[in-house]
Amino acid sequence: MICRVPGLHLVATGSPRGDWLAGSNGEIQGARHSLHERMRHDHLITSKQFSRADIETILDYAAEIGDDPSAVADRHAGTLLGLLFFEPSTRTKMSFETAMKRLGGDVVDMGSIESSSVKKGETLADTVRVIEGYADALVLRHPKEGSATMASEFVDVPLVNAGDGAGQHPTQTMLDLYTIRENAGLDDLTIGIMGDLKYGRTVHSLAYALTNFDAHQHFISPESLQLPREVVYDLHQQDAPGIREHDSLEEILPSLDVLYVTRIQRERFPDENEYQKVAGEYQIDADTLEAASDDLTIMHPLPRVDEIAPEIDETEHAAYFEQAHNGVPVRMALLDLLLSDDKAIGGEGDE
Amino acid sequence: MSDDHDHHDGNDEHELRVSKIRDGTVIDHVRGGQALNVLAILGIDGSDGEEVSVGMNVPSDRLARKDIVKVEGRELSQDEVDVLSLIAPDATINIVRDFDVVEKHRVERPDVVDGVLSCPNAGCITTSGEPVTSRFAVLEDGVRCGYCGTIVREEIASLIDT
Ligand SMILES: [Zn+2]
């Protein structure tokens, strides 16, 4: 399928792994091509696929859909989205399902892995090749890193990565960027990203995407959960202007426009005591925020446990529920772009 | 081209350690101790009946100690040998016909290595029994899995898929 979408290039496919490889050299081939080329975009695997212009195009389109979802309500009548969730994630799955249905389509769901042939030892490569026969596009959540890249090599329908192990989660990144833009703006942004930075795929995806906006990024985590060196390497390859790592929020909190909090999971620590001690240092409540700017926006990919005290929910700072809601128009925009072959975003032509 | 493939280090004494070959490939100036990894990368284990001779830790001018690998009856292509640059960046390749070196070249770092290496990340899809060939991008100072993004800078030889 050749997609003619002025203003958007998701990925030059057949070879998403080529993108990975290119990305590792700091060159995102394809994504840097002229926006106005006629381009093919089959899969959505990593936030590395997006240029700044791509992101802006997607966010603008998501905003347009958010303003008037009825305009696209029938765009994909009869279209089926295949949901393959090898890890439980009710929320992400529901968000995709809602997005597809609001575009007029429907979903087919592999169901839980407990009841599927995966239990019987089927490979992912086989599973996606079977399900692609049932659906017009696939959404994959899988515990292994690189699973979406590999799966995309076996199918001809568009495949969306909804999380591959500690790897990437690009649709989450888009809704995060959307939320940041709405609340704090993406220009001249100073953001703190806190919590489990080692395993947090939303963090890895987001940090990379933010390099397109020259954001100042502060990474706050216990030493054992710092960003993987691969992610740091990528950020440096992108000439990200300000990448700093901290073990405490205190010193940089006053300078932040956005604080993005992630959950530190119990299973990352050898024992309960160690976990309690460490996790306690990365939780925020009303007292913590006394040092923060009045305009600070607080985000969280959810679900949270006790990283953010409930007392913050009612403050102007809290943007995490809005963030979750933004998943629908953003995923509608992305699905529409992936599924359309003649969509001119916002009706604008080349300019 | 000269017939000096056994004379880089000037000294006939060393020739005795590894016999001349008639037709085939001599991989010289391999870092000491890497000869068996060279064979592993090339997929040469003698099971096809190839005549292979290996010299290990031979004194060398260029390297303190070098290994030499000679494969009789097989001319290795540039693509085949370039992957050796990962573990033997100084290697020279001599193609021998009728006892003469007819071609001599260095290994060049490839952009990508397919197969050969396996990803050290236990969480990587390529190590999970899927029908997929590993693929690594070659960086200036290491290699990177094309699937999970893991970077390996040291001990690349330990990734060789045997
Ligand atoms: Zn890997």
PDB file of N, CA and C in Angstrom, chain A residues 16-18 20-25 48 122-126 129 142-147 149-150 153-154 164 167 229-231 233-234, chain B residues 111-112 114 121-133 135-141 144-153:
ATOM      1  N   PRO A  16      11.818  -2.126   8.665  1.00  0.00           N
ATOM      2  CA  PRO A  16      11.891  -1.350   9.900  1.00  0.00           C
ATOM      3  C   PRO A  16      13.216  -1.619  10.601  1.00  0.00           C
ATOM      4  N   ARG A  17      13.761  -2.808  10.382  1.00  0.00           N
ATOM      5  CA  ARG A  17      15.040  -3.063  11.034  1.00  0.00           C
ATOM      6  C   ARG A  17      16.104  -2.180  10.415  1.00  0.00           C
ATOM      7  N   GLY A  18      15.894  -1.857   9.139  1.00  0.00           N
ATOM      8  CA  GLY A  18      16.813  -0.917   8.525  1.00  0.00           C
ATOM      9  C   GLY A  18      16.761   0.416   9.246  1.00  0.00           C
ATOM     10  N   TRP A  20      16.011   0.856  12.359  1.00  0.00           N
ATOM     11  CA  TRP A  20      16.728   0.670  13.610  1.00  0.00           C
ATOM     12  C   TRP A  20      18.214   0.862  13.385  1.00  0.00           C
ATOM     13  N   LEU A  21      18.674   0.176  12.367  1.00  0.00           N
ATOM     14  CA  LEU A  21      20.106   0.206  12.121  1.00  0.00           C
ATOM     15  C   LEU A  21      20.545   1.612  11.770  1.00  0.00           C
ATOM     16  N   ALA A  22      19.751   2.230  10.923  1.00  0.00           N
ATOM     17  CA  ALA A  22      20.093   3.600  10.566  1.00  0.00           C
ATOM     18  C   ALA A  22      20.033   4.492  11.799  1.00  0.00           C
ATOM     19  N   GLY A  23      19.004   4.249  12.598  1.00  0.00           N
ATOM     20  CA  GLY A  23      18.844   5.068  13.790  1.00  0.00           C
ATOM     21  C   GLY A  23      20.034   4.954  14.722  1.00  0.00           C
ATOM     22  N   SER A  24      20.636   3.792  14.742  1.00  0.00           N
ATOM     23  CA  SER A  24      21.742   3.603  15.658  1.00  0.00           C
ATOM     24  C   SER A  24      22.940   4.443  15.246  1.00  0.00           C
ATOM     25  N   ASN A  25      22.955   4.859  14.010  1.00  0.00           N
ATOM     26  CA  ASN A  25      24.032   5.741  13.590  1.00  0.00           C
ATOM     27  C   ASN A  25      23.648   7.206  13.747  1.00  0.00           C
ATOM     28  N   LYS A  48      11.591   6.703  17.039  1.00  0.00           N
ATOM     29  CA  LYS A  48      12.706   7.152  16.210  1.00  0.00           C
ATOM     30  C   LYS A  48      12.268   7.417  14.768  1.00  0.00           C
ATOM     31  N   GLU A 122       3.371 -21.706  19.937  1.00  0.00           N
ATOM     32  CA  GLU A 122       3.456 -21.098  18.619  1.00  0.00           C
ATOM     33  C   GLU A 122       4.400 -19.898  18.650  1.00  0.00           C
ATOM     34  N   THR A 123       5.145 -19.712  17.591  1.00  0.00           N
ATOM     35  CA  THR A 123       6.034 -18.550  17.540  1.00  0.00           C
ATOM     36  C   THR A 123       5.221 -17.291  17.247  1.00  0.00           C
ATOM     37  N   LEU A 124       5.797 -16.161  17.615  1.00  0.00           N
ATOM     38  CA  LEU A 124       5.165 -14.881  17.308  1.00  0.00           C
ATOM     39  C   LEU A 124       5.054 -14.705  15.796  1.00  0.00           C
ATOM     40  N   ALA A 125       6.085 -15.145  15.094  1.00  0.00           N
ATOM     41  CA  ALA A 125       6.080 -15.012  13.631  1.00  0.00           C
ATOM     42  C   ALA A 125       4.866 -15.728  13.029  1.00  0.00           C
ATOM     43  N   ASP A 126       4.536 -16.902  13.554  1.00  0.00           N
ATOM     44  CA  ASP A 126       3.367 -17.633  13.063  1.00  0.00           C
ATOM     45  C   ASP A 126       2.074 -16.938  13.480  1.00  0.00           C
ATOM     46  N   ARG A 129       1.248 -13.960  11.387  1.00  0.00           N
ATOM     47  CA  ARG A 129       0.902 -14.312  10.011  1.00  0.00           C
ATOM     48  C   ARG A 129      -0.509 -14.882   9.916  1.00  0.00           C
ATOM     49  N   HIS A 142       4.055  -7.003  23.417  1.00  0.00           N
ATOM     50  CA  HIS A 142       4.786  -8.258  23.621  1.00  0.00           C
ATOM     51  C   HIS A 142       5.932  -8.019  24.596  1.00  0.00           C
ATOM     52  N   PRO A 143       6.252  -9.003  25.417  1.00  0.00           N
ATOM     53  CA  PRO A 143       7.282  -8.775  26.443  1.00  0.00           C
ATOM     54  C   PRO A 143       8.716  -8.718  25.929  1.00  0.00           C
ATOM     55  N   LYS A 144       8.956  -9.111  24.685  1.00  0.00           N
ATOM     56  CA  LYS A 144      10.341  -9.144  24.204  1.00  0.00           C
ATOM     57  C   LYS A 144      10.711  -7.881  23.434  1.00  0.00           C
ATOM     58  N   GLU A 145      11.903  -7.389  23.678  1.00  0.00           N
ATOM     59  CA  GLU A 145      12.394  -6.243  22.933  1.00  0.00           C
ATOM     60  C   GLU A 145      12.652  -6.630  21.470  1.00  0.00           C
ATOM     61  N   GLY A 146      12.220  -5.771  20.586  1.00  0.00           N
ATOM     62  CA  GLY A 146      12.418  -6.040  19.167  1.00  0.00           C
ATOM     63  C   GLY A 146      11.302  -6.880  18.564  1.00  0.00           C
ATOM     64  N   SER A 147      10.313  -7.264  19.385  1.00  0.00           N
ATOM     65  CA  SER A 147       9.244  -8.131  18.875  1.00  0.00           C
ATOM     66  C   SER A 147       8.439  -7.444  17.765  1.00  0.00           C
ATOM     67  N   THR A 149       9.447  -5.078  15.713  1.00  0.00           N
ATOM     68  CA  THR A 149      10.281  -5.006  14.516  1.00  0.00           C
ATOM     69  C   THR A 149      10.240  -6.336  13.779  1.00  0.00           C
ATOM     70  N   MET A 150      10.440  -7.405  14.527  1.00  0.00           N
ATOM     71  CA  MET A 150      10.432  -8.716  13.889  1.00  0.00           C
ATOM     72  C   MET A 150       9.068  -9.035  13.307  1.00  0.00           C
ATOM     73  N   GLU A 153       8.155  -7.706   9.990  1.00  0.00           N
ATOM     74  CA  GLU A 153       8.818  -8.296   8.830  1.00  0.00           C
ATOM     75  C   GLU A 153       8.046  -9.483   8.268  1.00  0.00           C
ATOM     76  N   PHE A 154       7.057  -9.940   9.038  1.00  0.00           N
ATOM     77  CA  PHE A 154       6.309 -11.110   8.605  1.00  0.00           C
ATOM     78  C   PHE A 154       4.915 -10.785   8.084  1.00  0.00           C
ATOM     79  N   ASP A 164       7.106  -3.113  23.380  1.00  0.00           N
ATOM     80  CA  ASP A 164       7.912  -4.328  23.215  1.00  0.00           C
ATOM     81  C   ASP A 164       8.939  -4.391  24.340  1.00  0.00           C
ATOM     82  N   GLY A 167      11.509  -1.871  25.400  1.00  0.00           N
ATOM     83  CA  GLY A 167      11.869  -1.118  24.202  1.00  0.00           C
ATOM     84  C   GLY A 167      11.109   0.176  24.002  1.00  0.00           C
ATOM     85  N   ARG A 229      22.264   2.492  28.763  1.00  0.00           N
ATOM     86  CA  ARG A 229      23.298   3.251  28.040  1.00  0.00           C
ATOM     87  C   ARG A 229      22.947   3.374  26.554  1.00  0.00           C
ATOM     88  N   GLU A 230      22.166   2.433  26.047  1.00  0.00           N
ATOM     89  CA  GLU A 230      21.741   2.532  24.647  1.00  0.00           C
ATOM     90  C   GLU A 230      20.882   3.779  24.420  1.00  0.00           C
ATOM     91  N   VAL A 231      20.032   4.053  25.388  1.00  0.00           N
ATOM     92  CA  VAL A 231      19.159   5.220  25.251  1.00  0.00           C
ATOM     93  C   VAL A 231      19.991   6.501  25.369  1.00  0.00           C
ATOM     94  N   TYR A 233      23.067   6.807  24.628  1.00  0.00           N
ATOM     95  CA  TYR A 233      23.825   6.871  23.380  1.00  0.00           C
ATOM     96  C   TYR A 233      22.985   7.521  22.274  1.00  0.00           C
ATOM     97  N   ASP A 234      21.731   7.073  22.160  1.00  0.00           N
ATOM     98  CA  ASP A 234      20.850   7.630  21.136  1.00  0.00           C
ATOM     99  C   ASP A 234      20.618   9.123  21.360  1.00  0.00           C
TER     100      ASP A 234
ATOM    101  N   ASP B 111      28.722  -2.402   7.243  1.00  0.00           N
ATOM    102  CA  ASP B 111      27.713  -1.602   7.945  1.00  0.00           C
ATOM    103  C   ASP B 111      26.818  -2.486   8.812  1.00  0.00           C
ATOM    104  N   VAL B 112      26.601  -3.684   8.305  1.00  0.00           N
ATOM    105  CA  VAL B 112      25.647  -4.582   8.942  1.00  0.00           C
ATOM    106  C   VAL B 112      26.202  -5.998   8.904  1.00  0.00           C
ATOM    107  N   ASP B 114      24.775  -9.828   9.210  1.00  0.00           N
ATOM    108  CA  ASP B 114      23.612 -10.710   9.331  1.00  0.00           C
ATOM    109  C   ASP B 114      24.064 -12.080   9.804  1.00  0.00           C
ATOM    110  N   ASN B 121      21.198 -10.068  24.815  1.00  0.00           N
ATOM    111  CA  ASN B 121      20.054  -9.652  25.631  1.00  0.00           C
ATOM    112  C   ASN B 121      19.038 -10.792  25.714  1.00  0.00           C
ATOM    113  N   ALA B 122      18.878 -11.321  26.913  1.00  0.00           N
ATOM    114  CA  ALA B 122      17.949 -12.439  27.100  1.00  0.00           C
ATOM    115  C   ALA B 122      16.509 -12.021  26.798  1.00  0.00           C
ATOM    116  N   GLY B 123      16.243 -10.722  26.835  1.00  0.00           N
ATOM    117  CA  GLY B 123      14.893 -10.232  26.559  1.00  0.00           C
ATOM    118  C   GLY B 123      14.668  -9.906  25.093  1.00  0.00           C
ATOM    119  N   CYS B 124      15.641 -10.237  24.248  1.00  0.00           N
ATOM    120  CA  CYS B 124      15.540  -9.900  22.819  1.00  0.00           C
ATOM    121  C   CYS B 124      14.766 -10.967  22.061  1.00  0.00           C
ATOM    122  N   ILE B 125      13.926 -10.516  21.159  1.00  0.00           N
ATOM    123  CA  ILE B 125      13.088 -11.435  20.386  1.00  0.00           C
ATOM    124  C   ILE B 125      13.933 -12.413  19.556  1.00  0.00           C
ATOM    125  N   THR B 126      15.155 -12.016  19.193  1.00  0.00           N
ATOM    126  CA  THR B 126      15.973 -12.894  18.345  1.00  0.00           C
ATOM    127  C   THR B 126      16.518 -14.095  19.112  1.00  0.00           C
ATOM    128  N   THR B 127      16.422 -14.056  20.432  1.00  0.00           N
ATOM    129  CA  THR B 127      16.931 -15.188  21.212  1.00  0.00           C
ATOM    130  C   THR B 127      15.779 -15.985  21.820  1.00  0.00           C
ATOM    131  N   SER B 128      14.615 -15.878  21.177  1.00  0.00           N
ATOM    132  CA  SER B 128      13.417 -16.485  21.762  1.00  0.00           C
ATOM    133  C   SER B 128      12.814 -17.586  20.891  1.00  0.00           C
ATOM    134  N   GLY B 129      13.634 -18.213  20.096  1.00  0.00           N
ATOM    135  CA  GLY B 129      13.125 -19.323  19.301  1.00  0.00           C
ATOM    136  C   GLY B 129      12.277 -18.913  18.114  1.00  0.00           C
ATOM    137  N   GLU B 130      12.391 -17.652  17.696  1.00  0.00           N
ATOM    138  CA  GLU B 130      11.640 -17.198  16.522  1.00  0.00           C
ATOM    139  C   GLU B 130      12.458 -17.467  15.254  1.00  0.00           C
ATOM    140  N   PRO B 131      11.774 -17.629  14.123  1.00  0.00           N
ATOM    141  CA  PRO B 131      12.488 -17.903  12.872  1.00  0.00           C
ATOM    142  C   PRO B 131      13.098 -16.627  12.292  1.00  0.00           C
ATOM    143  N   VAL B 132      14.081 -16.086  12.950  1.00  0.00           N
ATOM    144  CA  VAL B 132      14.641 -14.812  12.530  1.00  0.00           C
ATOM    145  C   VAL B 132      16.161 -14.863  12.654  1.00  0.00           C
ATOM    146  N   THR B 133      16.834 -14.270  11.673  1.00  0.00           N
ATOM    147  CA  THR B 133      18.287 -14.223  11.671  1.00  0.00           C
ATOM    148  C   THR B 133      18.743 -12.961  12.393  1.00  0.00           C
ATOM    149  N   ARG B 135      20.749  -9.641  13.352  1.00  0.00           N
ATOM    150  CA  ARG B 135      21.226  -8.582  12.483  1.00  0.00           C
ATOM    151  C   ARG B 135      21.822  -7.506  13.377  1.00  0.00           C
ATOM    152  N   PHE B 136      23.052  -7.175  13.119  1.00  0.00           N
ATOM    153  CA  PHE B 136      23.718  -6.164  13.931  1.00  0.00           C
ATOM    154  C   PHE B 136      24.226  -5.025  13.054  1.00  0.00           C
ATOM    155  N   ALA B 137      24.017  -3.833  13.520  1.00  0.00           N
ATOM    156  CA  ALA B 137      24.641  -2.671  12.899  1.00  0.00           C
ATOM    157  C   ALA B 137      26.047  -2.559  13.471  1.00  0.00           C
ATOM    158  N   VAL B 138      26.993  -2.207  12.626  1.00  0.00           N
ATOM    159  CA  VAL B 138      28.360  -2.041  13.089  1.00  0.00           C
ATOM    160  C   VAL B 138      28.583  -0.560  13.388  1.00  0.00           C
ATOM    161  N   LEU B 139      28.867  -0.275  14.636  1.00  0.00           N
ATOM    162  CA  LEU B 139      29.136   1.100  15.049  1.00  0.00           C
ATOM    163  C   LEU B 139      30.645   1.337  15.002  1.00  0.00           C
ATOM    164  N   GLU B 140      31.053   2.553  15.248  1.00  0.00           N
ATOM    165  CA  GLU B 140      32.484   2.843  15.270  1.00  0.00           C
ATOM    166  C   GLU B 140      33.217   1.979  16.284  1.00  0.00           C
ATOM    167  N   ASP B 141      32.565   1.794  17.407  1.00  0.00           N
ATOM    168  CA  ASP B 141      33.260   1.098  18.486  1.00  0.00           C
ATOM    169  C   ASP B 141      32.447  -0.053  19.054  1.00  0.00           C
ATOM    170  N   ARG B 144      25.487  -3.264  17.295  1.00  0.00           N
ATOM    171  CA  ARG B 144      24.187  -3.023  17.912  1.00  0.00           C
ATOM    172  C   ARG B 144      23.115  -3.910  17.305  1.00  0.00           C
ATOM    173  N   CYS B 145      22.373  -4.581  18.168  1.00  0.00           N
ATOM    174  CA  CYS B 145      21.313  -5.468  17.696  1.00  0.00           C
ATOM    175  C   CYS B 145      20.264  -4.660  16.933  1.00  0.00           C
ATOM    176  N   GLY B 146      19.924  -5.132  15.753  1.00  0.00           N
ATOM    177  CA  GLY B 146      18.957  -4.434  14.916  1.00  0.00           C
ATOM    178  C   GLY B 146      17.526  -4.624  15.401  1.00  0.00           C
ATOM    179  N   TYR B 147      17.332  -5.483  16.369  1.00  0.00           N
ATOM    180  CA  TYR B 147      15.984  -5.717  16.891  1.00  0.00           C
ATOM    181  C   TYR B 147      15.763  -5.033  18.230  1.00  0.00           C
ATOM    182  N   CYS B 148      16.599  -5.353  19.211  1.00  0.00           N
ATOM    183  CA  CYS B 148      16.352  -4.793  20.546  1.00  0.00           C
ATOM    184  C   CYS B 148      17.194  -3.562  20.824  1.00  0.00           C
ATOM    185  N   GLY B 149      18.199  -3.294  19.982  1.00  0.00           N
ATOM    186  CA  GLY B 149      18.987  -2.081  20.170  1.00  0.00           C
ATOM    187  C   GLY B 149      20.153  -2.219  21.134  1.00  0.00           C
ATOM    188  N   THR B 150      20.354  -3.397  21.680  1.00  0.00           N
ATOM    189  CA  THR B 150      21.478  -3.594  22.612  1.00  0.00           C
ATOM    190  C   THR B 150      22.808  -3.319  21.912  1.00  0.00           C
ATOM    191  N   ILE B 151      23.657  -2.571  22.610  1.00  0.00           N
ATOM    192  CA  ILE B 151      24.980  -2.255  22.078  1.00  0.00           C
ATOM    193  C   ILE B 151      26.021  -3.109  22.796  1.00  0.00           C
ATOM    194  N   VAL B 152      26.919  -3.706  22.032  1.00  0.00           N
ATOM    195  CA  VAL B 152      28.029  -4.448  22.628  1.00  0.00           C
ATOM    196  C   VAL B 152      29.318  -3.818  22.142  1.00  0.00           C
ATOM    197  N   ARG B 153      30.165  -3.440  23.074  1.00  0.00           N
ATOM    198  CA  ARG B 153      31.427  -2.817  22.690  1.00  0.00           C
ATOM    199  C   ARG B 153      32.624  -3.721  22.945  1.00  0.00           C
TER     200      ARG B 153
END
